[in-house]
Coordinates of C-alpha atoms in Angstrom, one line a residue:
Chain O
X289 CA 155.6 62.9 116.1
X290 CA 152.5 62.2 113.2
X291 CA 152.4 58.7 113.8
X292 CA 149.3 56.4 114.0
X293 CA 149.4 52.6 114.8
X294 CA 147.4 50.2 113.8
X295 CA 147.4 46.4 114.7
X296 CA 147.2 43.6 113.0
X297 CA 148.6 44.6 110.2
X298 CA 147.0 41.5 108.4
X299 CA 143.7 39.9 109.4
X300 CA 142.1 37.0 107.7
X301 CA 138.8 35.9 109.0
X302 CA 136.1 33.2 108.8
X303 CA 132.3 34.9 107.8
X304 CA 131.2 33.7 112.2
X305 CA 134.4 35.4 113.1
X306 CA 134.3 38.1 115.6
X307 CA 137.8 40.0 115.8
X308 CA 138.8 43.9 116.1
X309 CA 141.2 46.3 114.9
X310 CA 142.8 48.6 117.2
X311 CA 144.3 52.4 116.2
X312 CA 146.4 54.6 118.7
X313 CA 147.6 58.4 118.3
X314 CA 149.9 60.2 121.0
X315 CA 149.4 63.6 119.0
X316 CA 146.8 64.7 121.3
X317 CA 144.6 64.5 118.1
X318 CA 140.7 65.0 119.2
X319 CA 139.4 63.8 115.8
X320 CA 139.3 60.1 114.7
X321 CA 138.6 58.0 111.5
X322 CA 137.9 54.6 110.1
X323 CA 138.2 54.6 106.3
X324 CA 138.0 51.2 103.6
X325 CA 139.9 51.4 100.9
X326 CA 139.6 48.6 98.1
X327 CA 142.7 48.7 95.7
X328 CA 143.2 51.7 93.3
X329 CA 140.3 53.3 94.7
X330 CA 140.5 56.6 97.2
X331 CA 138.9 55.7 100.8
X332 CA 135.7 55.5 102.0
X333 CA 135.0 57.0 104.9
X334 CA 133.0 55.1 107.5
X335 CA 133.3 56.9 111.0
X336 CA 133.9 59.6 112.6
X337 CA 134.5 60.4 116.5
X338 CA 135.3 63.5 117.8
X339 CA 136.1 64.2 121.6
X340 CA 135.1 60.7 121.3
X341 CA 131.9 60.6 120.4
X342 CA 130.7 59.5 117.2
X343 CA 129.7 62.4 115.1
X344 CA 129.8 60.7 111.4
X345 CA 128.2 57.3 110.7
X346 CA 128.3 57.1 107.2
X347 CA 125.3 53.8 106.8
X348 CA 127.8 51.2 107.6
X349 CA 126.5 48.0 108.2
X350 CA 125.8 47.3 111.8
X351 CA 128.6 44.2 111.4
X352 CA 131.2 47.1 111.7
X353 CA 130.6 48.6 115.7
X354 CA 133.1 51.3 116.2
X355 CA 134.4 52.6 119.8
X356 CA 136.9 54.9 120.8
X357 CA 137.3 54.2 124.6
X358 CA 139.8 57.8 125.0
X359 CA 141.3 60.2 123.1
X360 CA 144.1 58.3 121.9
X361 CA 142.5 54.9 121.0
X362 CA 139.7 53.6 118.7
X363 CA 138.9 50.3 117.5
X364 CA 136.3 48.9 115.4
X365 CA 135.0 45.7 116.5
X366 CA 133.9 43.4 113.1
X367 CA 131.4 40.4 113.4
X368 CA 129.7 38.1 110.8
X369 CA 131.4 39.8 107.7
X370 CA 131.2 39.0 104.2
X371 CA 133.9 38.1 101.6
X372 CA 132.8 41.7 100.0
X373 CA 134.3 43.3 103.2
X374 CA 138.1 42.3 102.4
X375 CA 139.5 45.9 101.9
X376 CA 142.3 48.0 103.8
X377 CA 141.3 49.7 106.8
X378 CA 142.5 52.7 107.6
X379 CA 142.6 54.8 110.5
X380 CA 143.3 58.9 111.0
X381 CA 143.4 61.3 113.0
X382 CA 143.2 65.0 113.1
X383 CA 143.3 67.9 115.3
X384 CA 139.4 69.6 115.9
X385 CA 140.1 72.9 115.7
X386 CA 137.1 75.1 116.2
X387 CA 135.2 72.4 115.6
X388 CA 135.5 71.9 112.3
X389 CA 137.2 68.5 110.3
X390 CA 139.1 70.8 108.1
X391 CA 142.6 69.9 109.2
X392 CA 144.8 67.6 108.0
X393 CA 144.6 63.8 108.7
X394 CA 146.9 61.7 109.4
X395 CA 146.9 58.4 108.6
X396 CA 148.1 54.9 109.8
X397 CA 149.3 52.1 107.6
X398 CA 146.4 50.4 107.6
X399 CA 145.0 46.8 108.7
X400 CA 144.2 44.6 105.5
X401 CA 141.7 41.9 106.0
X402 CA 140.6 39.1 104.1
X403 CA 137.0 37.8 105.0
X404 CA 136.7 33.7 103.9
Chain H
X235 CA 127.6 69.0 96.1
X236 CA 131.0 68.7 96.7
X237 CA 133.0 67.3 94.2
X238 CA 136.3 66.1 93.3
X239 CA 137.9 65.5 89.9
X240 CA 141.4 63.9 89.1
X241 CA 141.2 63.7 85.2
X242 CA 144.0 61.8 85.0
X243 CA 144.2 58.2 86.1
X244 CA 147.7 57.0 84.8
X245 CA 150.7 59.2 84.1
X246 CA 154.3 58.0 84.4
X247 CA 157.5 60.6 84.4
X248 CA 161.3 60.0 84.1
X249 CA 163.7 60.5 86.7
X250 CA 164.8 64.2 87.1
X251 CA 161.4 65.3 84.7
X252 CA 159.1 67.4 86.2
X253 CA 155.2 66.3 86.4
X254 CA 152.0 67.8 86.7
X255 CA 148.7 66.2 88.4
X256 CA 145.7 68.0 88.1
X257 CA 142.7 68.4 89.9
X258 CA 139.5 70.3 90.0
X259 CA 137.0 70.6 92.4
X260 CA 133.5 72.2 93.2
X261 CA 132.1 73.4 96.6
X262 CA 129.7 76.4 97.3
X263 CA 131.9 76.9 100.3
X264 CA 134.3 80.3 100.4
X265 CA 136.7 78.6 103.3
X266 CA 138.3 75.4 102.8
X267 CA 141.2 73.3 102.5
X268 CA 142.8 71.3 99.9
X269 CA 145.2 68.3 100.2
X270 CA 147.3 66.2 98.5
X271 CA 148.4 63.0 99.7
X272 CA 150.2 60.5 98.3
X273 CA 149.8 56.6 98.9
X274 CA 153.3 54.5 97.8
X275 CA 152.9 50.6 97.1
X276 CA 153.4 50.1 100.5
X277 CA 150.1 51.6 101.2
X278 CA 150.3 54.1 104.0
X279 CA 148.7 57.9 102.6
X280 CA 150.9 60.3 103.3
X281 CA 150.5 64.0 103.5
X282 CA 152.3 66.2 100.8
X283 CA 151.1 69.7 100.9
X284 CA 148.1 71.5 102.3
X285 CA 146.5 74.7 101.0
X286 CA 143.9 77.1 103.0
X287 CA 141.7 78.4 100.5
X288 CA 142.1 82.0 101.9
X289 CA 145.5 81.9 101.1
X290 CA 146.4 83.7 98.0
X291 CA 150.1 82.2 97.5
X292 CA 150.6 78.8 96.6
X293 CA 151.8 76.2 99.1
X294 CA 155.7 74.4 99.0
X295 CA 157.1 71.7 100.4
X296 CA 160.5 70.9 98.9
X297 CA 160.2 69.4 95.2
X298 CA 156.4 69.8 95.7
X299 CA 154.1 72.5 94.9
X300 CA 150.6 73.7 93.5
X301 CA 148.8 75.8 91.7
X302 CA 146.0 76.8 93.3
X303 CA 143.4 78.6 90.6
X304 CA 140.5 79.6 93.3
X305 CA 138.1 81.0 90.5
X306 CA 138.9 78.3 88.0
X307 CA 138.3 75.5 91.3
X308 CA 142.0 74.2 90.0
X309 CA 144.3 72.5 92.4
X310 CA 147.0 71.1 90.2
X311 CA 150.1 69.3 92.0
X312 CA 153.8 70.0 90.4
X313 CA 156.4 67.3 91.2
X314 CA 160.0 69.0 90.7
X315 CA 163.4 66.4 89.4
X316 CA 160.8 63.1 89.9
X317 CA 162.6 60.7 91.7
X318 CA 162.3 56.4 92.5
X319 CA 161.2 56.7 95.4
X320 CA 157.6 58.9 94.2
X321 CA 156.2 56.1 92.6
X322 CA 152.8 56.4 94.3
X323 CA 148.9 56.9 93.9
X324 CA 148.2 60.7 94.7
X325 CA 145.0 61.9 95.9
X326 CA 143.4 65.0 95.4
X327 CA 141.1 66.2 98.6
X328 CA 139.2 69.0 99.5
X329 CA 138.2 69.6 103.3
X330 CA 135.2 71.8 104.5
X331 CA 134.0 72.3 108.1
X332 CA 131.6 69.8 109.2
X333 CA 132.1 67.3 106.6
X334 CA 133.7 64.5 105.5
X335 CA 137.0 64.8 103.7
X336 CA 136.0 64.3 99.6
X337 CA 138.7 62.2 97.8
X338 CA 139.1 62.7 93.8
X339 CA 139.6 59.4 92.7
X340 CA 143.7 59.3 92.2
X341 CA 145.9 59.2 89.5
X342 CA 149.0 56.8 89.5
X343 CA 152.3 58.2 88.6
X344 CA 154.8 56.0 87.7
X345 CA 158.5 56.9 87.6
X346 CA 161.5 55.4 85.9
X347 CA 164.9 55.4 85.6

């Protein structure tokens, strides 16, 4: 089984909204990711947890909070976004072997939100 | 830095053809790992072959294959009897311990019948 979830699979939110996206993974996976992708362009990485803590915070805006409350869950929690921020959001997750973020990710399908 | 290059950004293929993506990379690193992972309309990025870069033989999943060049940093993507349902972005990526995965940025292939 290489599936990850992600819920909702739509969003649309007001800029003084505060809602969250949630990703799950039963592989036993001890790496996670949030990724944006805006259309026809590869994804951005924003975070990185692994054995849930955060170990890659690529300057995201402090609107995005990411948690990962176990080693099958992680959700990033959004507040006060902008229009600008209306992209797919994509979760993965990956074994950690020896430590390193070499092996392959798995991703879900994605949340797409539209900020107003 | 680490780089990754996808030269092509369009290419479309009949049914049955075979296609070739190509890709080229740059890292100062002498282990790594190379992906490529394809991304239909419907949006979830799939995973279509994997290759360690200590491994000398290129890597094969069904109609899929590469051609891994390690000295020529070449990781080109061949696409055997092209079929509907491959209609998809495809992303090049090269993985190296301790940092982020580095996507090229895609090339759509487009096939028809």
């Amino acid at each position: 089984d290489t599936e990850v979830t992600q819920t909702p699979k739509h969003l649309v939110m007001g800029m003084t909204n505060k809602k969250s996206l949630k990703c799950e993974q039963h592989m036993g996976h001890r790496a996670m990711y949030w990724y944006k992708q805006k259309a026809k362009k590869p994804p951005e990485l924003m975070f990185v947890y692994s054995y849930e803590k955060l170990s890659i915070n690529e300057s995201v805006p402090s609107r995005f909070s990411p948690e990962c409350p176990n080693s099958s869950l992680l959700n990033l929690h959004l507040h006060a976004l902008q229009p600008e921020d209306s992209a797919l959001y994509l979760c993965a997750s990956s074994q950690f072997s020896g430590g390193a973020l070499t092996d392959t990710q798995y991703f879900g399908p994605g949340t797409r939100l539209t900020v107003l | 830095a680490q780089t990754v290059t996808q030269s092509q950004p369009e290419m479309s293929v009949q049914e049955a053809e075979t296609v070739t993506l190509s890709c080229t990379y740059d890292t100062s690193e002498n282990n790594y790992y190379l992906f490529w992972y394809k991304q239909p309309p419907s949006r979830q990025m799939i995973l279509v072959i994997r290759q360690e870069a200590y491994k000398q033989q290129n890597a094969t999943e069904n109609r899929f294959s590469v051609n891994f060049q390690k000295a020529a940093k070449s990781f080109s993507l061949k696409i055997s009897d092209s079929q509907l349902g491959d209609t998809a972005m495809y992303f090049c990526a090269l993985g190296e311990a301790g940092t982020a995965l580095i996507f090229g940025k895609g090339t759509t292939l487009s096939v028809s019948s």
